[in-house]
Short mmCIF file of C-alpha atoms in Angstrom, two decimals:
data_model
loop_
_atom_site.label_atom_id
_atom_site.label_comp_id
_atom_site.label_asym_id
_atom_site.label_seq_id
_atom_site.Cartn_x
_atom_site.Cartn_y
_atom_site.Cartn_z
CA MET A 1 -8.28 6.33 4.00
CA GLY A 2 -10.41 3.30 3.29
CA GLY A 3 -8.79 -0.07 4.37
CA GLY A 4 -5.95 -0.58 6.76
CA ALA A 5 -2.46 -0.85 5.22
CA GLU A 6 0.08 -3.04 6.98
CA HIS A 7 2.87 -1.11 5.16
CA LEU A 8 2.17 2.51 4.62
CA PRO A 9 1.95 3.57 0.96
CA GLY A 10 3.68 6.69 -0.24
CA ALA A 11 1.63 9.64 0.69
CA VAL A 12 1.88 12.59 -1.67
CA PRO A 13 1.31 16.07 -0.27
CA ALA A 14 -0.54 17.84 -3.09
CA ASP A 15 0.32 21.28 -4.36
CA GLY A 16 -1.92 23.72 -6.20
CA ALA A 17 -1.91 21.64 -9.38
CA LEU A 18 -3.60 18.85 -7.45
CA ASP A 19 -6.29 21.11 -5.93
CA GLY A 20 -4.98 20.49 -2.40
CA ARG A 21 -5.81 16.80 -2.42
CA ILE A 22 -3.55 14.30 -0.58
CA PHE A 23 -2.88 11.00 -2.53
CA ALA A 24 -2.23 7.65 -0.84
CA ILE A 25 -0.92 5.20 -3.46
CA GLY A 26 -0.18 1.45 -3.24
CA GLY A 27 1.10 -0.26 -0.14
CA ALA A 28 -0.06 -3.63 1.27
CA ASP A 29 -3.17 -4.81 3.02
CA GLY A 30 -1.57 -7.60 5.10
CA VAL A 31 -2.19 -10.18 2.35
CA SER A 32 -0.80 -8.78 -0.87
CA THR A 33 0.60 -5.65 -2.41
CA ASP A 34 -1.86 -3.06 -3.54
CA ARG A 35 -2.60 -0.83 -6.57
CA VAL A 36 -5.28 1.24 -4.79
CA VAL A 37 -5.28 4.99 -5.22
CA GLU A 38 -7.17 7.03 -2.63
CA ALA A 39 -7.27 10.87 -2.53
CA TYR A 40 -8.25 12.92 0.55
CA ASP A 41 -9.79 16.32 0.12
CA PRO A 42 -9.16 18.41 3.25
CA ALA A 43 -11.68 21.04 2.09
CA PHE A 44 -14.57 18.54 2.19
CA ASN A 45 -13.12 15.94 4.59
CA THR A 46 -13.81 13.22 2.08
CA TRP A 47 -11.99 10.34 0.38
CA GLU A 48 -12.17 9.54 -3.38
CA CYS A 49 -11.14 5.97 -4.24
CA SER A 50 -10.05 4.02 -7.24
CA THR A 51 -12.06 1.65 -9.45
CA GLY A 52 -12.58 -1.65 -7.66
CA ASP A 53 -11.86 -0.20 -4.14
CA ALA A 54 -14.51 -1.81 -1.86
CA ALA A 55 -13.39 -0.06 1.31
CA ALA A 56 -15.90 1.76 3.41
CA GLY A 57 -15.69 5.54 3.38
CA CYS A 58 -15.19 6.25 -0.30
CA VAL A 59 -17.54 8.98 -1.73
CA ASP A 60 -16.78 7.61 -5.25
CA THR A 61 -14.58 5.09 -7.04
CA ARG A 62 -13.63 6.97 -10.12
CA LEU A 63 -9.81 7.21 -9.75
CA ALA A 64 -7.67 5.03 -12.02
CA PRO A 65 -5.73 2.52 -9.96
CA MET A 66 -1.95 2.30 -10.14
CA PRO A 67 -0.97 -0.18 -12.93
CA THR A 68 1.61 -2.15 -10.92
CA PRO A 69 0.79 -3.24 -7.40
CA ARG A 70 3.65 -2.33 -5.02
CA GLN A 71 4.73 -1.49 -1.46
CA TYR A 72 7.75 0.47 -0.19
CA LEU A 73 7.59 2.58 -3.38
CA GLY A 74 8.60 6.23 -3.79
CA THR A 75 5.88 8.79 -4.63
CA VAL A 76 6.77 12.28 -5.61
CA THR A 77 4.74 15.12 -7.18
CA SER A 78 6.74 16.75 -9.97
CA SER A 79 6.71 20.46 -10.80
CA ASP A 80 4.22 19.78 -13.69
CA GLY A 81 1.71 18.24 -11.31
CA ARG A 82 2.16 14.60 -12.23
CA ILE A 83 2.53 12.11 -9.34
CA PHE A 84 5.38 9.66 -9.97
CA ALA A 85 5.26 6.17 -8.45
CA ILE A 86 8.78 4.70 -8.54
CA GLY A 87 10.31 1.35 -7.72
CA GLY A 88 9.17 -0.65 -4.66
CA GLN A 89 8.58 -4.22 -3.75
CA ILE A 90 6.20 -6.34 -5.90
CA SER A 91 3.89 -9.15 -4.81
CA SER A 92 6.52 -11.85 -5.53
CA GLY A 93 8.91 -10.11 -3.05
CA GLY A 94 11.17 -8.94 -5.90
CA TYR A 95 12.38 -5.40 -6.37
CA SER A 96 11.00 -3.11 -9.04
CA ASN A 97 12.43 -0.28 -11.17
CA VAL A 98 9.08 0.57 -12.84
CA VAL A 99 8.21 4.24 -13.19
CA GLU A 100 4.54 5.18 -13.45
CA ALA A 101 3.16 8.68 -13.47
CA TYR A 102 -0.36 9.67 -12.60
CA ASN A 103 -2.02 12.78 -14.06
CA PRO A 104 -4.75 13.96 -11.71
CA THR A 105 -6.32 16.18 -14.35
CA THR A 106 -6.82 13.40 -16.91
CA ASN A 107 -7.06 10.53 -14.40
CA THR A 108 -4.57 8.52 -16.45
CA TRP A 109 -1.29 6.70 -15.87
CA GLU A 110 1.90 6.85 -18.02
CA CYS A 111 4.23 3.86 -17.61
CA SER A 112 7.83 2.99 -18.32
CA ALA A 113 9.12 0.96 -21.27
CA ASN A 114 9.52 -2.21 -19.26
CA ASP A 115 6.03 -2.04 -17.76
CA ALA A 116 3.71 -4.86 -18.86
CA ALA A 117 0.85 -3.82 -16.49
CA GLY A 118 -2.54 -3.02 -17.83
CA GLY A 119 -4.04 0.50 -17.44
CA CYS A 120 -1.13 2.46 -19.08
CA THR A 121 -1.93 5.19 -21.65
CA ASP A 122 1.63 4.74 -22.93
CA SER A 123 4.98 3.15 -22.05
CA LYS A 124 7.49 5.95 -22.75
CA LEU A 125 8.90 6.70 -19.33
CA VAL A 126 12.50 5.55 -18.64
CA PRO A 127 12.62 3.00 -15.76
CA MET A 128 14.75 3.80 -12.71
CA PRO A 129 18.22 2.24 -13.37
CA THR A 130 18.53 0.42 -9.98
CA ALA A 131 15.59 -1.76 -8.92
CA ARG A 132 15.03 -1.31 -5.17
CA TYR A 133 12.58 -0.63 -2.41
CA ASP A 134 12.49 1.28 0.92
CA PHE A 135 14.52 4.18 -0.51
CA GLY A 136 14.28 7.83 0.36
CA TYR A 137 12.66 10.19 -2.21
CA THR A 138 12.09 13.89 -2.68
CA LEU A 139 11.59 16.65 -5.26
CA GLY A 140 14.98 18.43 -5.17
CA PRO A 141 15.74 22.12 -5.37
CA ASP A 142 16.65 21.57 -9.04
CA SER A 143 13.13 20.12 -9.76
CA GLY A 144 14.61 16.65 -10.18
CA ILE A 145 13.20 13.60 -8.42
CA TYR A 146 15.78 12.05 -6.16
CA ALA A 147 15.79 8.30 -5.35
CA ILE A 148 18.40 7.79 -2.50
CA GLY A 149 19.60 4.66 -0.78
CA GLY A 150 17.19 1.75 -0.28
CA HIS A 151 17.54 -1.97 -0.44
CA SER A 152 18.14 -4.56 -3.21
CA THR A 153 20.28 -7.36 -1.78
CA THR A 154 21.77 -5.00 0.85
CA ALA A 155 21.41 -1.39 1.95
CA LEU A 156 22.47 1.04 -0.79
CA SER A 157 24.24 4.37 -1.05
CA THR A 158 23.06 4.83 -4.62
CA VAL A 159 21.65 8.26 -5.69
CA GLU A 160 19.68 8.48 -8.94
CA LEU A 161 18.01 11.64 -10.12
CA TYR A 162 15.13 11.64 -12.60
CA ASN A 163 14.50 14.67 -14.77
CA PRO A 164 10.76 14.71 -15.66
CA THR A 165 11.26 17.21 -18.45
CA THR A 166 13.86 15.27 -20.41
CA ASN A 167 12.66 11.76 -19.21
CA SER A 168 16.17 10.83 -18.24
CA TRP A 169 18.06 9.44 -15.21
CA HIS A 170 21.37 10.87 -13.83
CA CYS A 171 23.31 8.47 -11.51
CA SER A 172 25.90 8.49 -8.86
CA ILE A 173 29.58 7.88 -9.44
CA GLY A 174 30.30 4.15 -9.96
CA ASP A 175 26.66 3.41 -10.85
CA SER A 176 26.84 1.02 -13.77
CA ALA A 177 23.10 0.30 -14.01
CA THR A 178 21.50 0.47 -17.37
CA GLY A 179 19.65 3.64 -18.12
CA CYS A 180 22.01 6.19 -16.65
CA THR A 181 22.48 9.22 -18.80
CA ASP A 182 25.66 9.97 -16.82
CA ALA A 183 27.20 9.09 -13.44
CA LEU A 184 28.37 12.33 -11.92
CA ILE A 185 26.48 12.52 -8.66
CA ALA A 186 28.26 11.84 -5.32
CA SER A 187 26.90 8.74 -3.65
CA MET A 188 25.39 9.02 -0.22
CA PRO A 189 28.19 8.55 2.35
CA THR A 190 26.19 6.12 4.53
CA ALA A 191 24.46 3.22 2.77
CA ARG A 192 21.01 2.70 4.29
CA GLN A 193 17.37 1.87 3.73
CA GLY A 194 14.22 3.14 5.41
CA LEU A 195 15.67 6.62 5.68
CA GLY A 196 13.77 9.89 5.60
CA VAL A 197 14.62 12.36 2.78
CA ALA A 198 13.48 15.97 2.48
CA THR A 199 14.43 19.13 0.57
CA THR A 200 14.92 22.41 2.41
CA ALA A 201 17.17 25.49 2.03
CA GLY A 202 18.46 24.29 -1.31
CA GLN A 203 19.76 21.03 0.07
CA VAL A 204 18.59 17.41 0.10
CA PHE A 205 18.67 15.89 3.65
CA ALA A 206 18.98 12.16 4.32
CA VAL A 207 17.99 11.25 7.93
CA GLY A 208 18.23 8.01 9.93
CA GLY A 209 17.37 4.63 8.48
CA TYR A 210 19.03 1.20 8.76
CA ASP A 211 22.59 0.71 7.57
CA ASN A 212 23.04 -3.14 7.45
CA VAL A 213 24.27 -3.17 11.07
CA GLY A 214 21.52 -1.35 12.97
CA ASP A 215 19.49 1.70 13.09
CA ALA A 216 21.34 4.78 11.83
CA THR A 217 21.34 8.24 13.42
CA ARG A 218 23.32 10.17 10.77
CA VAL A 219 21.97 13.29 9.05
CA GLU A 220 23.65 13.87 5.75
CA ALA A 221 22.91 16.85 3.45
CA TYR A 222 23.48 16.89 -0.34
CA THR A 223 24.15 20.14 -2.17
CA PRO A 224 23.18 19.92 -5.84
CA GLY A 225 25.22 22.98 -6.91
CA LEU A 226 24.50 26.61 -7.36
CA CYS A 227 23.34 26.73 -11.02
CA GLY A 228 20.02 24.95 -10.22
CA CYS A 229 20.46 22.64 -13.21
CA HIS A 230 21.11 18.92 -13.73
CA TYR A 231 24.74 19.49 -14.59
CA PRO A 232 25.97 21.72 -11.72
CA PRO A 233 29.68 22.37 -11.23
CA ALA A 234 29.68 20.66 -7.84
CA ARG A 235 27.65 18.08 -6.12
CA GLU A 236 28.61 17.01 -2.65
CA TRP A 237 27.48 15.54 0.64
CA GLY A 238 28.21 16.80 4.12
CA LEU A 239 27.60 15.30 7.53
CA ARG A 240 25.33 17.71 9.32
CA HIS A 241 24.45 16.02 12.58
CA VAL A 242 24.31 12.72 14.44
CA GLY A 243 20.71 12.41 15.64
CA PRO A 244 19.72 11.83 19.21
CA SER A 245 18.02 8.46 18.76
CA ASP A 246 18.50 5.38 16.57
CA ARG A 247 15.53 4.62 14.32
CA SER A 248 14.49 3.55 10.90
#
């Protein structure tokens, strides 16, 4: 990847819809937040870069940069092949709830209704209800995009689920943020930021992080329900394991 990032951007492992490329989006360069998009092609061992990227090692600079510069954002590839860049910390140090979606086929960005950045083909996406950064993110077993925990003024237990098909957000119980279609999801038991989140065996796992006191070792697993939809009969968390080492 051209240029050294002080804070790692979201790295999106590409699926077949992205021709096997791996995208690195946003981050910070030690001076300011970044909007750079760089794509690594393992088949050719080359990097494609975004317009205006002056870093060495780019075979071209044809990719459209992310409209809103951010670090500590969430990046997830949806089942339709779009790469969603969600939330994060902006250059002023504030927290963002912007949602921007990159289409690798058309090399264009869709943006959310509250997004004033240039470079958007439209502004129809619904922003994430809770502005935050340093949250966990994954594509769930129900094809929804999960944004879990993170930080605003403190570490959060908030769970918000985005449905790319209906362009709607489903929130956790007690979540009063604007933009929630409903609030039926169980909150994560341990509030934390800097956690790792992954989907496996039909469950969403939240691992480690920082819980306002210190580094967390808890592993908690969320079960969306058996129907595979966004309104399952049961959504619950279970403590699976206390990890061997504290880290965030």
